[in-house]
Amino acid sequence: LWDVLLAALHRRLAAAENTQQQEQQQQAGNESATSTPAAAEAVSDVARAVLLLAQGVHYFRGSRVEDYAPLITKCNNLVSLLQQLHHEQQQQVGQPQIQLQLLQQQPEEHEYTAADFTGLSFSHATLQLVLGIILGHTKEVGASKGVSALRGPTAKWSTLFTSSSIPDTELLGFIQGLIVPPSTAAVAELFAPQLLGGLGRFIINSQPADAAAQSSVKCGQALAMLVAACELLRPGVTAVGVGLPLLLTAQPGGPDLAAAVLQLAAAWVPGSTANATMVSCSRQQLLYCWAGLQLLPHASVKASQAVEVCRQVLIQCNGALAALSEQPGSRSSSDSSTVGTADLLQLRGMALTMLSQLLPAVAPVQLPAVAADVLNWLKQYRHLDYATVSATAAVLEALRVLLQHPQGFAAATAAA
């Protein structure tokens, strides 16, 4: 079966190269000539053959693969041809709009139909083959020799994250496949700097204030993936100022990405009360801030900087909630694009939770005062939503751990 699939792909690649050579000869004396339909269709034939091969590789995560060596060799060849063939396919006027056919989280359960092979881009098919080979190595069983066997090929595949030949939606889909099950932390580590840099491009270049912009939509998707990637690569990290923050290792643009994340969290301002139920800022801006807070341990070099950002967000939320509480019917917002009480409570809960994780190592002596303020606020406004109760419990638990230090609270704070 694998010999047949690889042979079919080889024939179609040869046909595409021959068609391209003939076209170049015809254009040699005519500089105004453009790509012909035959050249673009030849590349589409290659894309269909690649996706068919990827389908076989994805079946139960490579359980039917007999030898990965020829597949990896062919994949390296396809990656090297990506820019050339993608350009050939996109040059043809009237080419069908490329549709992203994302595989499910369990690719072996994906039922392929003709739609998967219609309007198919060469770049998408190549990414699916690369992803199938990678996921097939999550376990050392059968033909797979484990993730460590991929360290050689990944040097060539890392160029996929910066290739101009890959549309944004396809790159985001590929990255998603690397950070959600059945992928593992070991797989994500193979591409960690390039993966983070690929996501960072969407965040750094976005304009959060323009909620309707396509770049803003991609920024939101990239932020969600960045949170998931950081949790996968560095689970449970709360210490700041110890070692190099993960986002600074992103390639390219690590420092720019870390600065952009800090800006998203620190620059959020709810504004004044617009009416009885809403605050004059978009829910998207609040979500950006919410994601930025979660990424603080991975972006901040100084722990005091992360603590200050959390404090400012907490102050802003408290002020906005106090203003809304004075208005009748201020419990929720019926407008999906604006911020209501429930949204502010969620953000406030996240800021408090991050403070409970950061303060014990940075300024534990401040924890009693923070705990007192939290309890007084809860008594005054009586918000018993999950975010508020959970964050309050996190602060009290952090204080309890300090108070139970074998040598007492003073020794614990001195040690920190």
GROMACS .gro file of C-alpha atoms in nm:
model
  416
    1LEU     CA    1   0.000   0.000   0.000
    2TRP     CA    2   0.274   0.246   0.098
    3ASP     CA    3   0.470   0.170  -0.217
    4VAL     CA    4   0.159   0.246  -0.424
    5LEU     CA    5   0.088   0.573  -0.242
    6LEU     CA    6   0.448   0.692  -0.266
    7ALA     CA    7   0.471   0.590  -0.632
    8ALA     CA    8   0.153   0.781  -0.715
    9LEU     CA    9   0.287   1.089  -0.541
   10HIS     CA   10   0.621   1.054  -0.722
   11ARG     CA   11   0.447   1.038  -1.060
   12ARG     CA   12   0.236   1.343  -0.990
   13LEU     CA   13   0.537   1.539  -0.866
   14ALA     CA   14   0.724   1.448  -1.183
   15ALA     CA   15   0.425   1.552  -1.396
   16ALA     CA   16   0.402   1.886  -1.215
   17GLU     CA   17   0.773   1.952  -1.263
   18ASN     CA   18   0.749   1.865  -1.633
   19THR     CA   19   0.451   2.094  -1.677
   20GLN     CA   20   0.637   2.372  -1.500
   21GLN     CA   21   0.944   2.326  -1.719
   22GLN     CA   22   0.735   2.341  -2.034
   23GLU     CA   23   0.568   2.656  -1.909
   24GLN     CA   24   0.903   2.817  -1.832
   25GLN     CA   25   1.023   2.740  -2.183
   26GLN     CA   26   0.711   2.899  -2.330
   27GLN     CA   27   0.754   3.206  -2.111
   28ALA     CA   28   1.123   3.244  -2.199
   29GLY     CA   29   1.040   3.462  -2.496
   30ASN     CA   30   0.723   3.614  -2.350
   31GLU     CA   31   0.772   3.797  -2.020
   32SER     CA   32   0.403   3.889  -1.991
   33ALA     CA   33   0.288   3.525  -1.994
   34THR     CA   34   0.131   3.386  -1.676
   35SER     CA   35   0.082   3.040  -1.532
   36THR     CA   36  -0.150   2.812  -1.726
   37PRO     CA   37  -0.444   2.616  -1.585
   38ALA     CA   38  -0.252   2.295  -1.655
   39ALA     CA   39   0.033   2.399  -1.424
   40ALA     CA   40  -0.199   2.488  -1.137
   41GLU     CA   41  -0.402   2.169  -1.185
   42ALA     CA   42  -0.083   1.962  -1.182
   43VAL     CA   43   0.005   2.108  -0.841
   44SER     CA   44  -0.350   2.036  -0.720
   45ASP     CA   45  -0.301   1.675  -0.831
   46VAL     CA   46   0.013   1.661  -0.619
   47ALA     CA   47  -0.178   1.807  -0.322
   48ARG     CA   48  -0.445   1.538  -0.350
   49ALA     CA   49  -0.181   1.266  -0.361
   50VAL     CA   50  -0.010   1.415  -0.053
   51LEU     CA   51  -0.336   1.432   0.142
   52LEU     CA   52  -0.415   1.072   0.047
   53LEU     CA   53  -0.077   0.970   0.184
   54ALA     CA   54  -0.141   1.178   0.496
   55GLN     CA   55  -0.474   1.001   0.542
   56GLY     CA   56  -0.292   0.668   0.559
   57VAL     CA   57  -0.035   0.802   0.804
   58HIS     CA   58  -0.302   0.951   1.031
   59TYR     CA   59  -0.493   0.623   1.053
   60PHE     CA   60  -0.480   0.536   1.425
   61ARG     CA   61  -0.173   0.757   1.455
   62GLY     CA   62   0.053   0.562   1.225
   63SER     CA   63  -0.050   0.213   1.334
   64ARG     CA   64  -0.036   0.091   0.973
   65VAL     CA   65   0.296   0.253   0.884
   66GLU     CA   66   0.564  -0.006   0.814
   67ASP     CA   67   0.863   0.228   0.781
   68TYR     CA   68   0.874   0.602   0.849
   69ALA     CA   69   1.208   0.657   0.674
   70PRO     CA   70   1.072   0.690   0.315
   71LEU     CA   71   0.781   0.899   0.443
   72ILE     CA   72   1.015   1.140   0.621
   73THR     CA   73   1.237   1.164   0.315
   74LYS     CA   74   0.940   1.243   0.092
   75CYS     CA   75   0.810   1.492   0.347
   76ASN     CA   76   1.145   1.674   0.350
   77ASN     CA   77   1.124   1.692  -0.029
   78LEU     CA   78   0.772   1.837  -0.016
   79VAL     CA   79   0.873   2.100   0.240
   80SER     CA   80   1.162   2.209   0.017
   81LEU     CA   81   0.922   2.243  -0.278
   82LEU     CA   82   0.656   2.425  -0.077
   83GLN     CA   83   0.730   2.781  -0.188
   84GLN     CA   84   0.773   2.688  -0.553
   85LEU     CA   85   0.459   2.475  -0.590
   86HIS     CA   86   0.240   2.695  -0.370
   87HIS     CA   87   0.331   2.996  -0.585
   88GLU     CA   88   0.249   2.799  -0.900
   89GLN     CA   89  -0.091   2.699  -0.765
   90GLN     CA   90  -0.183   3.049  -0.647
   91GLN     CA   91  -0.073   3.222  -0.968
   92GLN     CA   92  -0.358   3.073  -1.169
   93VAL     CA   93  -0.646   3.319  -1.205
   94GLY     CA   94  -0.976   3.155  -1.125
   95GLN     CA   95  -0.823   2.894  -0.895
   96PRO     CA   96  -1.094   2.772  -0.651
   97GLN     CA   97  -1.082   2.936  -0.314
   98ILE     CA   98  -0.868   2.726  -0.088
   99GLN     CA   99  -1.069   2.575   0.194
  100LEU     CA  100  -0.904   2.471   0.520
  101GLN     CA  101  -1.001   2.114   0.599
  102LEU     CA  102  -0.898   2.078   0.960
  103LEU     CA  103  -0.860   1.727   1.092
  104GLN     CA  104  -1.039   1.650   1.415
  105GLN     CA  105  -0.853   1.606   1.744
  106GLN     CA  106  -0.874   1.233   1.672
  107PRO     CA  107  -0.763   1.220   1.304
  108GLU     CA  108  -0.821   0.845   1.280
  109GLU     CA  109  -1.195   0.910   1.325
  110HIS     CA  110  -1.210   1.169   1.047
  111GLU     CA  111  -1.430   1.045   0.762
  112TYR     CA  112  -1.279   1.169   0.439
  113THR     CA  113  -1.514   1.280   0.164
  114ALA     CA  114  -1.471   1.442  -0.175
  115ALA     CA  115  -1.490   1.781  -0.001
  116ASP     CA  116  -1.151   1.714   0.162
  117PHE     CA  117  -0.989   1.694  -0.181
  118THR     CA  118  -1.175   1.986  -0.342
  119GLY     CA  119  -1.005   2.326  -0.358
  120LEU     CA  120  -0.712   2.172  -0.175
  121SER     CA  121  -0.390   2.366  -0.132
  122PHE     CA  122  -0.051   2.203  -0.157
  123SER     CA  123   0.056   2.375   0.166
  124HIS     CA  124  -0.236   2.233   0.364
  125ALA     CA  125  -0.178   1.879   0.236
  126THR     CA  126   0.192   1.903   0.325
  127LEU     CA  127   0.115   2.028   0.676
  128GLN     CA  128  -0.123   1.737   0.730
  129LEU     CA  129   0.143   1.488   0.626
  130VAL     CA  130   0.398   1.648   0.858
  131LEU     CA  131   0.146   1.645   1.142
  132GLY     CA  132   0.058   1.281   1.079
  133ILE     CA  133   0.424   1.175   1.097
  134ILE     CA  134   0.476   1.374   1.416
  135LEU     CA  135   0.167   1.236   1.593
  136GLY     CA  136   0.266   0.887   1.486
  137HIS     CA  137   0.580   0.925   1.699
  138THR     CA  138   0.406   1.021   2.024
  139LYS     CA  139   0.454   0.660   2.137
  140GLU     CA  140   0.745   0.428   2.073
  141VAL     CA  141   0.552   0.141   1.919
  142GLY     CA  142   0.549  -0.033   1.580
  143ALA     CA  143   0.741   0.163   1.319
  144SER     CA  144   0.772   0.462   1.552
  145LYS     CA  145   1.098   0.510   1.738
  146GLY     CA  146   0.956   0.782   1.959
  147VAL     CA  147   0.971   1.161   1.954
  148SER     CA  148   1.349   1.164   1.986
  149ALA     CA  149   1.378   1.011   1.638
  150LEU     CA  150   1.228   1.330   1.489
  151ARG     CA  151   1.495   1.571   1.611
  152GLY     CA  152   1.672   1.552   1.275
  153PRO     CA  153   1.372   1.618   1.046
  154THR     CA  154   1.236   1.895   1.268
  155ALA     CA  155   1.531   2.115   1.170
  156LYS     CA  156   1.385   2.132   0.818
  157TRP     CA  157   1.022   2.136   0.928
  158SER     CA  158   1.076   2.434   1.160
  159THR     CA  159   1.080   2.658   0.852
  160LEU     CA  160   0.706   2.593   0.817
  161PHE     CA  161   0.632   2.839   1.098
  162THR     CA  162   0.783   3.132   0.911
  163SER     CA  163   0.705   3.035   0.551
  164SER     CA  164   0.522   3.298   0.349
  165SER     CA  165   0.373   3.016   0.141
  166ILE     CA  166   0.145   2.899   0.424
  167PRO     CA  167  -0.181   3.091   0.477
  168ASP     CA  168  -0.248   3.211   0.831
  169THR     CA  169  -0.548   2.984   0.887
  170GLU     CA  170  -0.349   2.679   0.782
  171LEU     CA  171  -0.058   2.767   1.011
  172LEU     CA  172  -0.293   2.816   1.307
  173GLY     CA  173  -0.455   2.480   1.234
  174PHE     CA  174  -0.114   2.313   1.219
  175ILE     CA  175  -0.004   2.467   1.550
  176GLN     CA  176  -0.330   2.362   1.710
  177GLY     CA  177  -0.257   2.004   1.607
  178LEU     CA  178   0.079   2.023   1.786
  179ILE     CA  179  -0.057   2.143   2.121
  180VAL     CA  180  -0.388   1.957   2.168
  181PRO     CA  181  -0.434   1.583   2.229
  182PRO     CA  182  -0.320   1.341   2.099
  183SER     CA  183  -0.006   1.557   2.081
  184THR     CA  184   0.216   1.573   2.388
  185ALA     CA  185   0.452   1.812   2.564
  186ALA     CA  186   0.749   1.626   2.414
  187VAL     CA  187   0.615   1.697   2.064
  188ALA     CA  188   0.558   2.066   2.141
  189GLU     CA  189   0.912   2.090   2.282
  190LEU     CA  190   1.052   1.990   1.941
  191PHE     CA  191   0.920   2.311   1.789
  192ALA     CA  192   0.884   2.528   2.102
  193PRO     CA  193   1.077   2.841   1.991
  194GLN     CA  194   0.935   2.836   1.637
  195LEU     CA  195   0.584   2.747   1.756
  196LEU     CA  196   0.579   3.036   2.003
  197GLY     CA  197   0.724   3.268   1.742
  198GLY     CA  198   0.460   3.163   1.489
  199LEU     CA  199   0.182   3.248   1.734
  200GLY     CA  200   0.357   3.565   1.841
  201ARG     CA  201   0.345   3.704   1.487
  202PHE     CA  202  -0.035   3.724   1.503
  203ILE     CA  203  -0.030   3.890   1.845
  204ILE     CA  204   0.247   4.142   1.778
  205ASN     CA  205   0.102   4.252   1.442
  206SER     CA  206  -0.260   4.275   1.555
  207GLN     CA  207  -0.459   4.586   1.643
  208PRO     CA  208  -0.672   4.488   1.945
  209ALA     CA  209  -0.868   4.812   1.933
  210ASP     CA  210  -1.015   4.717   1.596
  211ALA     CA  211  -1.249   4.438   1.703
  212ALA     CA  212  -1.383   4.390   1.353
  213ALA     CA  213  -1.045   4.341   1.189
  214GLN     CA  214  -0.950   3.997   1.061
  215SER     CA  215  -0.611   4.036   1.227
  216SER     CA  216  -0.788   4.082   1.560
  217VAL     CA  217  -0.977   3.755   1.514
  218LYS     CA  218  -0.650   3.574   1.444
  219CYS     CA  219  -0.495   3.744   1.745
  220GLY     CA  220  -0.768   3.603   1.968
  221GLN     CA  221  -0.715   3.254   1.828
  222ALA     CA  222  -0.338   3.285   1.865
  223LEU     CA  223  -0.371   3.405   2.226
  224ALA     CA  224  -0.588   3.107   2.319
  225MET     CA  225  -0.333   2.872   2.161
  226LEU     CA  226  -0.046   3.056   2.332
  227VAL     CA  227  -0.206   3.003   2.673
  228ALA     CA  228  -0.254   2.633   2.593
  229ALA     CA  229   0.102   2.601   2.459
  230CYS     CA  230   0.259   2.763   2.766
  231GLU     CA  231   0.056   2.542   2.998
  232LEU     CA  232   0.167   2.238   2.798
  233LEU     CA  233   0.534   2.336   2.785
  234ARG     CA  234   0.562   2.473   3.140
  235PRO     CA  235   0.268   2.337   3.343
  236GLY     CA  236   0.195   2.502   3.674
  237VAL     CA  237   0.462   2.773   3.641
  238THR     CA  238   0.394   3.059   3.882
  239ALA     CA  239   0.746   3.172   3.976
  240VAL     CA  240   0.857   3.492   3.805
  241GLY     CA  241   1.217   3.609   3.787
  242VAL     CA  242   1.356   3.253   3.802
  243GLY     CA  243   1.524   3.163   3.476
  244LEU     CA  244   1.437   3.294   3.133
  245PRO     CA  245   1.061   3.344   3.076
  246LEU     CA  246   0.927   3.103   2.817
  247LEU     CA  247   0.798   3.370   2.577
  248LEU     CA  248   1.142   3.527   2.554
  249THR     CA  249   1.263   3.205   2.389
  250ALA     CA  250   1.022   3.251   2.095
  251GLN     CA  251   1.189   3.271   1.753
  252PRO     CA  252   1.164   3.518   1.601
  253GLY     CA  253   1.054   3.808   1.818
  254GLY     CA  254   1.069   3.669   2.173
  255PRO     CA  255   1.121   4.005   2.347
  256ASP     CA  256   0.853   4.167   2.130
  257LEU     CA  257   0.606   3.890   2.212
  258ALA     CA  258   0.668   3.916   2.587
  259ALA     CA  259   0.623   4.294   2.569
  260ALA     CA  260   0.301   4.258   2.368
  261VAL     CA  261   0.156   4.016   2.623
  262LEU     CA  262   0.240   4.248   2.911
  263GLN     CA  263   0.082   4.536   2.722
  264LEU     CA  264  -0.240   4.342   2.669
  265ALA     CA  265  -0.274   4.285   3.042
  266ALA     CA  266  -0.150   4.623   3.164
  267ALA     CA  267  -0.323   4.851   2.912
  268TRP     CA  268  -0.680   4.735   2.977
  269VAL     CA  269  -0.902   5.012   3.107
  270PRO     CA  270  -1.279   4.959   3.149
  271GLY     CA  271  -1.362   5.324   3.093
  272SER     CA  272  -1.670   5.495   3.232
  273THR     CA  273  -2.011   5.342   3.279
  274ALA     CA  274  -2.193   5.359   2.946
  275ASN     CA  275  -2.538   5.267   3.077
  276ALA     CA  276  -2.707   5.058   3.342
  277THR     CA  277  -2.567   4.723   3.226
  278MET     CA  278  -2.246   4.781   3.035
  279VAL     CA  279  -1.900   4.929   3.064
  280SER     CA  280  -1.760   5.119   2.768
  281CYS     CA  281  -1.503   4.869   2.644
  282SER     CA  282  -1.532   4.563   2.427
  283ARG     CA  283  -1.547   4.209   2.557
  284GLN     CA  284  -1.265   4.125   2.318
  285GLN     CA  285  -1.032   4.370   2.492
  286LEU     CA  286  -1.125   4.215   2.825
  287LEU     CA  287  -1.052   3.865   2.691
  288TYR     CA  288  -0.713   3.984   2.570
  289CYS     CA  289  -0.639   4.111   2.921
  290TRP     CA  290  -0.765   3.783   3.071
  291ALA     CA  291  -0.525   3.587   2.849
  292GLY     CA  292  -0.243   3.831   2.923
  293LEU     CA  293  -0.285   3.773   3.297
  294GLN     CA  294  -0.250   3.397   3.253
  295LEU     CA  295   0.067   3.450   3.049
  296LEU     CA  296   0.236   3.682   3.301
  297PRO     CA  297   0.459   3.409   3.453
  298HIS     CA  298   0.580   3.326   3.102
  299ALA     CA  299   0.638   3.687   2.994
  300SER     CA  300   0.763   3.883   3.296
  301VAL     CA  301   1.129   3.909   3.383
  302LYS     CA  302   1.061   4.092   3.711
  303ALA     CA  303   0.815   3.945   3.957
  304SER     CA  304   0.727   4.288   4.092
  305GLN     CA  305   0.615   4.390   3.742
  306ALA     CA  306   0.372   4.098   3.719
  307VAL     CA  307   0.232   4.171   4.065
  308GLU     CA  308   0.178   4.537   3.977
  309VAL     CA  309  -0.008   4.445   3.658
  310CYS     CA  310  -0.241   4.216   3.856
  311ARG     CA  311  -0.302   4.487   4.116
  312GLN     CA  312  -0.391   4.744   3.852
  313VAL     CA  313  -0.635   4.509   3.681
  314LEU     CA  314  -0.791   4.429   4.019
  315ILE     CA  315  -0.831   4.800   4.097
  316GLN     CA  316  -0.988   4.867   3.757
  317CYS     CA  317  -1.233   4.577   3.799
  318ASN     CA  318  -1.330   4.682   4.150
  319GLY     CA  319  -1.399   5.035   4.033
  320ALA     CA  320  -1.607   4.924   3.734
  321LEU     CA  321  -1.805   4.674   3.945
  322ALA     CA  322  -1.872   4.938   4.209
  323ALA     CA  323  -2.006   5.173   3.941
  324LEU     CA  324  -2.228   4.903   3.794
  325SER     CA  325  -2.361   4.800   4.136
  326GLU     CA  326  -2.508   5.148   4.179
  327GLN     CA  327  -2.716   5.105   3.864
  328PRO     CA  328  -3.041   4.904   3.853
  329GLY     CA  329  -3.034   4.581   3.652
  330SER     CA  330  -2.655   4.571   3.625
  331ARG     CA  331  -2.602   4.199   3.673
  332SER     CA  332  -2.548   4.105   3.310
  333SER     CA  333  -2.516   4.237   2.958
  334SER     CA  334  -2.739   4.134   2.671
  335ASP     CA  335  -2.488   4.263   2.416
  336SER     CA  336  -2.231   3.998   2.324
  337SER     CA  337  -1.973   4.260   2.226
  338THR     CA  338  -1.974   4.470   2.545
  339VAL     CA  339  -1.869   4.406   2.902
  340GLY     CA  340  -2.112   4.336   3.183
  341THR     CA  341  -2.085   4.240   3.550
  342ALA     CA  342  -2.024   3.871   3.482
  343ASP     CA  343  -1.733   3.953   3.252
  344LEU     CA  344  -1.573   4.184   3.507
  345LEU     CA  345  -1.609   3.923   3.780
  346GLN     CA  346  -1.430   3.669   3.563
  347LEU     CA  347  -1.142   3.908   3.497
  348ARG     CA  348  -1.125   4.009   3.863
  349GLY     CA  349  -1.113   3.643   3.961
  350MET     CA  350  -0.822   3.580   3.726
  351ALA     CA  351  -0.628   3.881   3.860
  352LEU     CA  352  -0.681   3.762   4.219
  353THR     CA  353  -0.582   3.406   4.133
  354MET     CA  354  -0.258   3.524   3.974
  355LEU     CA  355  -0.188   3.741   4.281
  356SER     CA  356  -0.237   3.440   4.508
  357GLN     CA  357   0.026   3.254   4.304
  358LEU     CA  358   0.275   3.539   4.272
  359LEU     CA  359   0.272   3.707   4.614
  360PRO     CA  360   0.403   3.414   4.827
  361ALA     CA  361   0.733   3.426   4.638
  362VAL     CA  362   0.750   3.803   4.583
  363ALA     CA  363   0.587   3.987   4.874
  364PRO     CA  364   0.433   3.735   5.116
  365VAL     CA  365   0.404   3.998   5.387
  366GLN     CA  366   0.130   4.160   5.176
  367LEU     CA  367  -0.088   3.850   5.169
  368PRO     CA  368  -0.275   3.917   5.499
  369ALA     CA  369  -0.381   4.263   5.378
  370VAL     CA  370  -0.488   4.124   5.040
  371ALA     CA  371  -0.688   3.850   5.210
  372ALA     CA  372  -0.860   4.103   5.433
  373ASP     CA  373  -0.949   4.325   5.138
  374VAL     CA  374  -1.086   4.028   4.947
  375LEU     CA  375  -1.308   3.920   5.237
  376ASN     CA  376  -1.433   4.274   5.296
  377TRP     CA  377  -1.514   4.313   4.926
  378LEU     CA  378  -1.701   3.981   4.926
  379LYS     CA  379  -1.897   4.087   5.235
  380GLN     CA  380  -1.987   4.422   5.081
  381TYR     CA  381  -2.094   4.314   4.733
  382ARG     CA  382  -2.194   3.952   4.805
  383HIS     CA  383  -2.092   3.813   4.468
  384LEU     CA  384  -2.098   3.435   4.502
  385ASP     CA  385  -2.009   3.344   4.144
  386TYR     CA  386  -1.752   3.072   4.083
  387ALA     CA  387  -1.472   3.307   3.974
  388THR     CA  388  -1.502   3.519   4.289
  389VAL     CA  389  -1.533   3.231   4.533
  390SER     CA  390  -1.253   3.033   4.368
  391ALA     CA  391  -1.014   3.331   4.364
  392THR     CA  392  -1.096   3.417   4.727
  393ALA     CA  393  -1.026   3.058   4.826
  394ALA     CA  394  -0.693   3.068   4.640
  395VAL     CA  395  -0.583   3.380   4.832
  396LEU     CA  396  -0.684   3.228   5.167
  397GLU     CA  397  -0.509   2.901   5.084
  398ALA     CA  398  -0.188   3.085   4.997
  399LEU     CA  399  -0.209   3.265   5.332
  400ARG     CA  400  -0.279   2.939   5.518
  401VAL     CA  401   0.031   2.776   5.368
  402LEU     CA  402   0.244   3.068   5.484
  403LEU     CA  403   0.096   3.065   5.836
  404GLN     CA  404   0.167   2.692   5.867
  405HIS     CA  405   0.536   2.737   5.790
  406PRO     CA  406   0.733   2.529   6.043
  407GLN     CA  407   0.925   2.834   6.163
  408GLY     CA  408   0.632   3.073   6.159
  409PHE     CA  409   0.501   3.346   5.928
  410ALA     CA  410   0.794   3.581   5.988
  411ALA     CA  411   1.044   3.311   5.887
  412ALA     CA  412   0.841   3.230   5.576
  413THR     CA  413   0.831   3.591   5.462
  414ALA     CA  414   1.201   3.636   5.538
  415ALA     CA  415   1.288   3.327   5.333
  416ALA     CA  416   1.083   3.454   5.038
   0.00000   0.00000   0.00000
